[in-house]
Amino acid sequence: MTPSDPAGFGTRAVHAGQRPDPSTGAIMTPVYQTSTYVQHAPDVHQGYDYARVGNPTRTALEQNLASLEGAAHGVAFASGVAGIDAILRRLRPGDHVVSTSDLYGGTYRLMRQVHEPMGVGFTFVDLASPDALAEAMTDATKLVWIETPTNPLLRIYDVEALAAVARERDVAVAVDNTFASPYLQRPLALGADLVLHSTTKYLGGHSDVIGGAVLTSDDGWAEHLRFQIKAVGAAPAPLDCFLLLRSTKTLHLRMERHCANARAVADFLRGHDAVARVLYPGFEDHPGHEVAARQMRDFGGMVSLVLADDTVETAVRFMQSTRLFSLAESLGGVESLVSHPASMTHGSIPADVRRAAGLPDGLVRLSVGVEDEGDLIADLNRALAALAEPALVG
Ligand code: PLP
């Protein structure tokens, strides 16, 4: 199936990139667990010469993900940050990047601690308006990095409007689409040049794989990314590609349930006295609601909240009181998770930078899974009720 294939999302999720194994008829693409491939003569082979460079299970995954994002090319990586690193490696000393100020802590760490020392400049801004982007760009700007919805504040950025500003100056736009998944949002159709996924999250969906992928329709970027896999070697393992391929077949079904559960959880939390603020783009008074309604199919499975007693201690007590929501990093799996960004996923961002970006120390992030809605709400209700009880000392 090609990017222009008219088949619906669910059909492409199940079939794109895959066909029954020609030698056995196996309906699932096998795990090609091999490091090398026998050649007929030196450099005469069937398209694969060495497994760091390519593997048929990986090819199937790359074609599947490319189809879901409407891209001509897909390149799979060993992790999401490996994919981000591969993108940034196209920049040279003196080049400049404008990035959203609220973003995954590991992306910030990679930019500031790995690529900045190599001479690339970064400016982190709230890209709420296209003017903010125009002001932040310099003659040296080569890339705009957009995360939307953002991790963990669930801010929404208008990809189409920002891409139009970048295009005027011939600057590439990359969108981290991890929080939305291609089922909810397709950045390439909105004018982005590159889409990054931590496939560890919704695409994997079962909390059992670390992976990443970059999707693009730009031949030059695709060549650069494939060269990075070959030269730097952050290639995903065949079994991980197989697990991801199995997962993407149900992406549309899982996302529907994640979204429905997240809405129910957000509505419940908003009505609870022990909760001061709920961040969820599905609320009509969320500042990004109108853009989210336009560029996303639904509002996603993530909900962040600030408790009425906004202290780290109370947030920790709350997170330790839930039973179905497990206290863990990561998101997008079928199991509901609760986390404390300031000390976990975003701990690598200095406290003053975090606060300046609007991230409260007591913020709690929920990845709402696909369990039964009533059970999830009962779990949160019990944990919130426990906050009213006196804390155990000692
Ligand atoms: N992008 C976002 C939005 C993330 O949340 C994460 C990880 O949490 C990453 C990228 C990095 O992905 P990985 O952990 O697969 O390297």
Short mmCIF file of C-alpha atoms and ligand atoms in Angstrom, two decimals:
data_model
loop_
_atom_site.label_atom_id
_atom_site.label_comp_id
_atom_site.label_asym_id
_atom_site.label_seq_id
_atom_site.Cartn_x
_atom_site.Cartn_y
_atom_site.Cartn_z
CA MET A 1 0.00 0.00 0.00
CA THR A 2 1.36 3.44 -0.98
CA PRO A 3 0.81 6.74 0.93
CA SER A 4 -1.90 7.63 -1.58
CA ASP A 5 -3.69 4.30 -1.13
CA PRO A 6 -7.36 5.11 -0.49
CA ALA A 7 -7.84 2.29 2.07
CA GLY A 8 -9.09 3.45 5.47
CA PHE A 9 -6.86 3.81 8.53
CA GLY A 10 -7.90 0.50 10.13
CA THR A 11 -7.31 -1.42 6.91
CA ARG A 12 -3.86 0.10 6.50
CA ALA A 13 -3.07 -0.50 10.18
CA VAL A 14 -3.74 -4.22 9.68
CA HIS A 15 -2.24 -4.73 6.23
CA ALA A 16 0.18 -2.01 5.10
CA GLY A 17 3.74 -3.23 4.60
CA GLN A 18 2.80 -6.85 5.09
CA ARG A 19 1.90 -9.80 2.90
CA PRO A 20 1.86 -13.52 3.61
CA ASP A 21 5.40 -14.89 3.82
CA PRO A 22 6.22 -16.07 0.25
CA SER A 23 8.05 -19.20 1.39
CA THR A 24 5.45 -20.56 3.89
CA GLY A 25 2.27 -18.50 3.64
CA ALA A 26 2.64 -17.39 7.29
CA ILE A 27 0.19 -14.52 7.62
CA MET A 28 2.41 -12.64 10.06
CA THR A 29 5.68 -11.24 8.78
CA PRO A 30 8.28 -13.51 10.45
CA VAL A 31 10.90 -12.34 12.91
CA TYR A 32 13.93 -12.41 10.63
CA GLN A 33 16.37 -13.10 13.43
CA THR A 34 19.54 -12.93 11.39
CA SER A 35 22.63 -10.76 11.40
CA THR A 36 23.58 -11.28 7.76
CA TYR A 37 22.29 -12.52 4.38
CA VAL A 38 23.90 -14.92 1.93
CA GLN A 39 24.95 -13.22 -1.30
CA HIS A 40 24.99 -14.79 -4.79
CA ALA A 41 28.21 -12.94 -5.63
CA PRO A 42 29.94 -9.99 -3.92
CA ASP A 43 27.28 -7.27 -3.56
CA VAL A 44 24.72 -9.31 -5.50
CA HIS A 45 21.90 -10.09 -3.05
CA GLN A 46 18.14 -9.92 -2.51
CA GLY A 47 18.07 -6.38 -1.12
CA TYR A 48 19.63 -7.09 2.26
CA ASP A 49 23.34 -7.41 2.98
CA TYR A 50 23.81 -6.80 6.72
CA ALA A 51 21.15 -6.51 9.44
CA ARG A 52 22.28 -3.22 10.97
CA VAL A 53 21.41 -1.65 7.62
CA GLY A 54 18.18 -3.52 6.93
CA ASN A 55 15.97 -6.40 7.96
CA PRO A 56 12.71 -7.61 6.36
CA THR A 57 10.74 -7.44 9.65
CA ARG A 58 11.94 -3.86 10.07
CA THR A 59 11.05 -3.04 6.44
CA ALA A 60 7.49 -4.26 7.03
CA LEU A 61 7.22 -2.06 10.14
CA GLU A 62 8.68 0.97 8.35
CA GLN A 63 6.21 0.61 5.48
CA ASN A 64 3.33 0.12 7.88
CA LEU A 65 4.18 3.27 9.88
CA ALA A 66 4.82 5.29 6.71
CA SER A 67 1.37 4.34 5.45
CA LEU A 68 -0.27 5.36 8.74
CA GLU A 69 1.42 8.78 8.66
CA GLY A 70 0.88 9.25 4.91
CA ALA A 71 4.65 9.32 4.32
CA ALA A 72 6.74 8.05 1.43
CA HIS A 73 9.49 6.82 3.76
CA GLY A 74 9.71 5.33 7.23
CA VAL A 75 12.91 4.71 9.19
CA ALA A 76 12.69 2.74 12.43
CA PHE A 77 15.11 3.30 15.31
CA ALA A 78 16.04 1.52 18.53
CA SER A 79 14.30 4.24 20.59
CA GLY A 80 12.48 7.52 20.21
CA VAL A 81 15.50 9.54 21.32
CA ALA A 82 17.66 7.71 18.73
CA GLY A 83 15.24 8.97 16.08
CA ILE A 84 15.43 12.53 17.43
CA ASP A 85 19.23 12.30 17.54
CA ALA A 86 19.32 11.13 13.92
CA ILE A 87 17.25 14.16 12.86
CA LEU A 88 19.47 16.58 14.81
CA ARG A 89 22.62 15.06 13.31
CA ARG A 90 21.78 16.75 10.02
CA LEU A 91 22.62 20.09 11.66
CA ARG A 92 26.10 21.61 11.62
CA PRO A 93 27.92 23.91 14.09
CA GLY A 94 26.36 27.37 13.86
CA ASP A 95 22.92 26.05 12.89
CA HIS A 96 19.96 26.96 15.06
CA VAL A 97 16.77 25.19 16.14
CA VAL A 98 13.55 26.68 17.52
CA SER A 99 11.67 24.28 19.77
CA THR A 100 8.51 24.33 21.84
CA SER A 101 9.42 25.12 25.46
CA ASP A 102 7.20 22.39 26.90
CA LEU A 103 8.51 19.08 25.63
CA TYR A 104 9.70 15.65 26.72
CA GLY A 105 12.59 16.04 29.19
CA GLY A 106 14.76 13.57 27.27
CA THR A 107 14.42 15.64 24.08
CA TYR A 108 15.50 18.73 26.02
CA ARG A 109 18.45 16.83 27.51
CA LEU A 110 19.54 15.57 24.08
CA MET A 111 19.37 19.07 22.63
CA ARG A 112 21.07 20.90 25.49
CA GLN A 113 23.61 18.32 26.65
CA VAL A 114 24.54 16.50 23.44
CA HIS A 115 23.88 18.74 20.43
CA GLU A 116 24.45 22.19 21.95
CA PRO A 117 28.04 21.29 22.97
CA MET A 118 28.58 20.30 19.33
CA GLY A 119 27.79 23.88 18.28
CA VAL A 120 24.07 23.83 17.46
CA GLY A 121 22.01 26.64 19.05
CA PHE A 122 18.56 26.06 20.55
CA THR A 123 15.79 28.50 21.46
CA PHE A 124 12.86 27.16 23.48
CA VAL A 125 9.66 29.19 23.17
CA ASP A 126 5.95 28.84 23.67
CA LEU A 127 4.88 28.60 20.02
CA ALA A 128 1.28 29.51 20.81
CA SER A 129 1.27 32.01 17.94
CA PRO A 130 2.98 31.94 14.54
CA ASP A 131 4.44 35.36 15.40
CA ALA A 132 6.34 33.79 18.32
CA LEU A 133 8.00 31.45 15.84
CA ALA A 134 8.80 34.23 13.36
CA GLU A 135 10.44 36.23 16.18
CA ALA A 136 12.48 33.29 17.47
CA MET A 137 13.88 32.32 14.06
CA THR A 138 17.24 33.69 12.95
CA ASP A 139 19.10 33.46 9.65
CA ALA A 140 20.79 30.36 11.09
CA THR A 141 17.54 28.51 11.89
CA LYS A 142 17.43 25.17 10.08
CA LEU A 143 14.80 23.27 12.05
CA VAL A 144 11.61 23.90 14.00
CA TRP A 145 10.81 21.26 16.61
CA ILE A 146 7.15 21.00 17.59
CA GLU A 147 5.71 18.67 20.19
CA THR A 148 1.89 18.65 20.22
CA PRO A 149 0.14 17.76 22.45
CA THR A 150 3.09 18.55 24.69
CA ASN A 151 4.49 16.41 27.46
CA PRO A 152 3.31 16.98 30.18
CA LEU A 153 1.25 20.21 29.96
CA LEU A 154 -0.85 19.03 27.01
CA ARG A 155 -0.44 22.32 25.20
CA ILE A 156 -1.58 22.31 21.61
CA TYR A 157 0.32 23.95 18.75
CA ASP A 158 -1.08 24.79 15.36
CA VAL A 159 1.12 22.70 13.05
CA GLU A 160 -0.35 24.13 9.83
CA ALA A 161 0.18 27.77 10.87
CA LEU A 162 3.70 27.15 12.23
CA ALA A 163 4.73 25.11 9.18
CA ALA A 164 3.58 27.96 6.92
CA VAL A 165 5.91 30.40 8.76
CA ALA A 166 8.83 27.96 8.57
CA ARG A 167 8.21 27.25 4.88
CA GLU A 168 8.49 30.95 4.00
CA ARG A 169 12.11 30.76 5.18
CA ASP A 170 12.74 27.27 3.83
CA VAL A 171 13.19 25.84 7.34
CA ALA A 172 12.34 22.18 8.02
CA VAL A 173 9.61 21.32 10.53
CA ALA A 174 9.64 18.18 12.68
CA VAL A 175 6.65 17.18 14.80
CA ASP A 176 6.88 14.79 17.72
CA ASN A 177 3.54 13.01 17.22
CA THR A 178 4.03 10.56 20.10
CA PHE A 179 1.16 11.84 22.27
CA ALA A 180 -1.38 11.86 19.44
CA SER A 181 -0.40 8.82 17.32
CA PRO A 182 -1.12 8.86 13.57
CA TYR A 183 -4.70 7.82 14.29
CA LEU A 184 -5.43 11.19 15.88
CA GLN A 185 -3.08 13.54 14.03
CA ARG A 186 -1.18 13.50 10.71
CA PRO A 187 1.44 16.30 10.78
CA LEU A 188 2.76 15.70 7.24
CA ALA A 189 -0.68 16.52 5.85
CA LEU A 190 -0.52 19.77 7.86
CA GLY A 191 2.77 20.82 6.26
CA ALA A 192 5.46 19.23 8.48
CA ASP A 193 8.52 17.66 6.85
CA LEU A 194 9.24 15.03 9.50
CA VAL A 195 7.23 13.09 12.07
CA LEU A 196 8.94 11.55 15.07
CA HIS A 197 7.45 8.78 17.20
CA SER A 198 8.53 7.15 20.35
CA THR A 199 6.97 3.85 19.24
CA THR A 200 7.44 2.81 22.86
CA LYS A 201 4.13 4.60 23.53
CA TYR A 202 0.78 4.32 21.70
CA LEU A 203 2.21 2.60 18.61
CA GLY A 204 3.66 -0.19 20.77
CA GLY A 205 0.76 0.10 23.17
CA HIS A 206 1.61 -2.84 25.44
CA SER A 207 4.54 -1.50 27.50
CA ASP A 208 6.89 -4.18 26.18
CA VAL A 209 9.07 -2.45 23.55
CA ILE A 210 11.41 0.55 23.35
CA GLY A 211 11.46 1.95 19.82
CA GLY A 212 11.33 5.00 17.61
CA ALA A 213 10.49 5.96 14.05
CA VAL A 214 10.84 8.93 11.73
CA LEU A 215 8.42 9.33 8.83
CA THR A 216 8.95 11.72 5.92
CA SER A 217 8.10 12.20 2.27
CA ASP A 218 11.34 14.13 1.64
CA ASP A 219 13.90 11.98 -0.19
CA GLY A 220 16.86 13.98 1.15
CA TRP A 221 15.77 13.53 4.76
CA ALA A 222 15.10 9.82 4.18
CA GLU A 223 18.59 9.35 2.76
CA HIS A 224 20.08 11.18 5.75
CA LEU A 225 18.13 9.03 8.23
CA ARG A 226 19.06 5.75 6.55
CA PHE A 227 22.69 6.82 6.52
CA GLN A 228 22.47 7.47 10.28
CA ILE A 229 21.19 3.94 10.88
CA LYS A 230 24.04 2.55 8.82
CA ALA A 231 26.79 4.82 10.18
CA VAL A 232 25.72 5.26 13.82
CA GLY A 233 23.81 2.00 14.28
CA ALA A 234 20.73 2.74 16.40
CA ALA A 235 18.80 -0.02 14.62
CA PRO A 236 15.80 -1.74 16.23
CA ALA A 237 15.90 -5.50 16.89
CA PRO A 238 13.77 -7.77 14.64
CA LEU A 239 11.65 -9.08 17.53
CA ASP A 240 10.84 -5.50 18.59
CA CYS A 241 9.79 -4.70 15.02
CA PHE A 242 7.53 -7.77 15.04
CA LEU A 243 5.93 -6.73 18.35
CA LEU A 244 5.34 -3.23 17.00
CA LEU A 245 3.79 -4.59 13.80
CA ARG A 246 1.43 -6.71 15.86
CA SER A 247 0.50 -3.64 17.90
CA THR A 248 -0.19 -1.20 15.10
CA LYS A 249 -2.91 -3.56 13.83
CA THR A 250 -5.08 -2.50 16.78
CA LEU A 251 -3.95 1.13 17.09
CA HIS A 252 -7.28 2.58 15.92
CA LEU A 253 -9.26 0.39 18.34
CA ARG A 254 -7.04 1.18 21.31
CA MET A 255 -6.99 4.91 20.60
CA GLU A 256 -10.79 5.09 20.54
CA ARG A 257 -10.88 3.57 24.03
CA HIS A 258 -7.96 5.65 25.36
CA CYS A 259 -9.75 8.81 24.20
CA ALA A 260 -13.15 7.84 25.63
CA ASN A 261 -11.63 6.87 28.98
CA ALA A 262 -9.51 10.03 29.16
CA ARG A 263 -12.56 12.20 28.57
CA ALA A 264 -14.45 10.42 31.37
CA VAL A 265 -11.46 10.73 33.72
CA ALA A 266 -10.97 14.43 32.90
CA ASP A 267 -14.67 15.18 33.49
CA PHE A 268 -14.58 13.33 36.81
CA LEU A 269 -11.43 15.09 38.03
CA ARG A 270 -12.75 18.50 37.03
CA GLY A 271 -15.74 18.01 39.29
CA HIS A 272 -13.72 16.94 42.35
CA ASP A 273 -12.98 19.37 45.20
CA ALA A 274 -9.51 17.95 45.84
CA VAL A 275 -8.42 18.89 42.29
CA ALA A 276 -7.51 22.49 41.47
CA ARG A 277 -6.83 22.21 37.73
CA VAL A 278 -7.23 19.62 35.00
CA LEU A 279 -5.24 19.94 31.78
CA TYR A 280 -7.05 18.21 28.93
CA PRO A 281 -7.35 19.58 25.38
CA GLY A 282 -10.87 18.20 25.05
CA PHE A 283 -12.22 20.88 27.42
CA GLU A 284 -13.74 23.77 25.49
CA ASP A 285 -11.95 26.28 27.71
CA HIS A 286 -8.52 24.69 27.10
CA PRO A 287 -6.50 27.39 25.24
CA GLY A 288 -5.66 24.93 22.45
CA HIS A 289 -9.09 23.35 22.16
CA GLU A 290 -10.09 24.95 18.89
CA VAL A 291 -6.79 24.03 17.19
CA ALA A 292 -6.94 20.51 18.66
CA ALA A 293 -10.49 20.06 17.36
CA ARG A 294 -9.25 21.08 13.91
CA GLN A 295 -6.00 19.13 13.67
CA MET A 296 -6.81 16.04 15.76
CA ARG A 297 -9.50 13.39 15.36
CA ASP A 298 -9.98 13.24 19.14
CA PHE A 299 -8.20 14.67 22.18
CA GLY A 300 -5.97 11.77 23.21
CA GLY A 301 -5.49 9.58 26.22
CA MET A 302 -3.42 11.88 28.43
CA VAL A 303 -4.71 14.02 31.30
CA SER A 304 -2.61 16.15 33.67
CA LEU A 305 -3.81 17.62 36.95
CA VAL A 306 -2.82 19.88 39.80
CA LEU A 307 -4.23 18.99 43.20
CA ALA A 308 -5.94 21.58 45.41
CA ASP A 309 -3.09 21.13 47.88
CA ASP A 310 -0.40 21.78 45.26
CA THR A 311 2.66 20.31 46.98
CA VAL A 312 5.01 17.56 45.89
CA GLU A 313 4.21 15.64 49.12
CA THR A 314 0.48 15.56 48.40
CA ALA A 315 1.08 14.63 44.75
CA VAL A 316 3.27 11.73 45.89
CA ARG A 317 0.64 10.57 48.42
CA PHE A 318 -1.98 10.64 45.68
CA MET A 319 0.19 8.64 43.28
CA GLN A 320 0.96 6.07 45.94
CA SER A 321 -2.74 5.63 46.74
CA THR A 322 -3.94 4.59 43.28
CA ARG A 323 -4.11 0.87 42.60
CA LEU A 324 -5.09 0.56 38.95
CA PHE A 325 -3.01 3.58 37.90
CA SER A 326 0.53 2.27 38.41
CA LEU A 327 3.26 4.72 39.36
CA ALA A 328 5.64 4.49 36.42
CA GLU A 329 7.31 6.48 33.64
CA SER A 330 6.09 6.10 30.06
CA LEU A 331 2.60 6.29 28.58
CA GLY A 332 0.39 4.99 25.81
CA GLY A 333 0.14 1.39 27.01
CA VAL A 334 -3.10 -0.46 27.65
CA GLU A 335 -2.45 -0.13 31.40
CA SER A 336 -3.19 3.17 33.12
CA LEU A 337 -0.13 4.90 34.58
CA VAL A 338 0.40 7.85 36.90
CA SER A 339 3.62 9.83 37.07
CA HIS A 340 5.22 12.92 38.56
CA PRO A 341 6.94 14.74 35.66
CA ALA A 342 9.07 17.12 37.79
CA SER A 343 10.94 14.24 39.41
CA MET A 344 10.56 11.55 36.74
CA THR A 345 10.26 12.19 32.98
CA HIS A 346 11.29 15.85 33.25
CA GLY A 347 13.84 15.55 36.05
CA SER A 348 16.63 16.37 33.58
CA ILE A 349 15.20 19.89 33.06
CA PRO A 350 16.53 22.34 35.70
CA ALA A 351 13.80 23.41 38.17
CA ASP A 352 13.93 27.10 37.15
CA VAL A 353 13.61 26.22 33.44
CA ARG A 354 10.71 23.86 34.25
CA ARG A 355 8.91 26.51 36.26
CA ALA A 356 9.54 29.18 33.59
CA ALA A 357 7.94 26.82 31.06
CA GLY A 358 4.86 26.68 33.32
CA LEU A 359 5.37 23.18 34.74
CA PRO A 360 4.21 23.15 38.40
CA ASP A 361 6.29 21.03 40.80
CA GLY A 362 3.15 19.24 41.97
CA LEU A 363 1.78 18.38 38.49
CA VAL A 364 0.54 14.79 38.15
CA ARG A 365 0.32 13.15 34.71
CA LEU A 366 -2.08 10.34 33.89
CA SER A 367 -1.78 7.99 30.94
CA VAL A 368 -5.32 6.67 30.78
CA GLY A 369 -5.39 3.03 29.67
CA VAL A 370 -8.11 0.90 28.12
CA GLU A 371 -9.51 -0.64 31.32
CA ASP A 372 -13.17 -0.12 32.26
CA GLU A 373 -14.00 3.53 32.76
CA GLY A 374 -15.92 2.95 36.02
CA ASP A 375 -12.99 1.11 37.59
CA LEU A 376 -10.54 3.86 36.65
CA ILE A 377 -12.76 6.55 38.14
CA ALA A 378 -13.33 4.51 41.30
CA ASP A 379 -9.55 4.16 41.66
CA LEU A 380 -8.97 7.91 41.33
CA ASN A 381 -11.89 8.66 43.63
CA ARG A 382 -10.44 6.44 46.33
CA ALA A 383 -6.96 7.97 45.99
CA LEU A 384 -8.39 11.51 46.21
CA ALA A 385 -10.46 10.55 49.26
CA ALA A 386 -7.30 9.20 50.90
CA LEU A 387 -5.80 12.72 50.73
CA ALA A 388 -8.39 13.91 53.26
CA GLU A 389 -7.14 11.34 55.78
CA PRO A 390 -4.25 12.36 58.05
CA ALA A 391 -0.85 11.41 56.56
CA LEU A 392 0.96 8.56 58.29
CA VAL A 393 4.09 9.85 59.99
CA GLY A 394 7.31 7.84 60.44
N1 PLP B 1 8.95 11.98 22.66
C1 PLP B 1 8.05 11.98 23.65
C2 PLP B 1 6.88 12.92 23.59
C3 PLP B 1 8.21 11.12 24.74
O1 PLP B 1 7.30 11.15 25.75
C4 PLP B 1 9.34 10.26 24.77
C5 PLP B 1 9.56 9.34 25.92
O2 PLP B 1 8.88 9.41 26.92
C6 PLP B 1 10.25 10.29 23.72
C7 PLP B 1 10.02 11.16 22.67
C8 PLP B 1 11.49 9.42 23.73
O3 PLP B 1 11.18 8.12 23.37
P1 PLP B 1 11.97 6.81 23.90
O4 PLP B 1 11.76 6.72 25.37
O5 PLP B 1 11.33 5.72 23.11
O6 PLP B 1 13.40 7.01 23.54
#
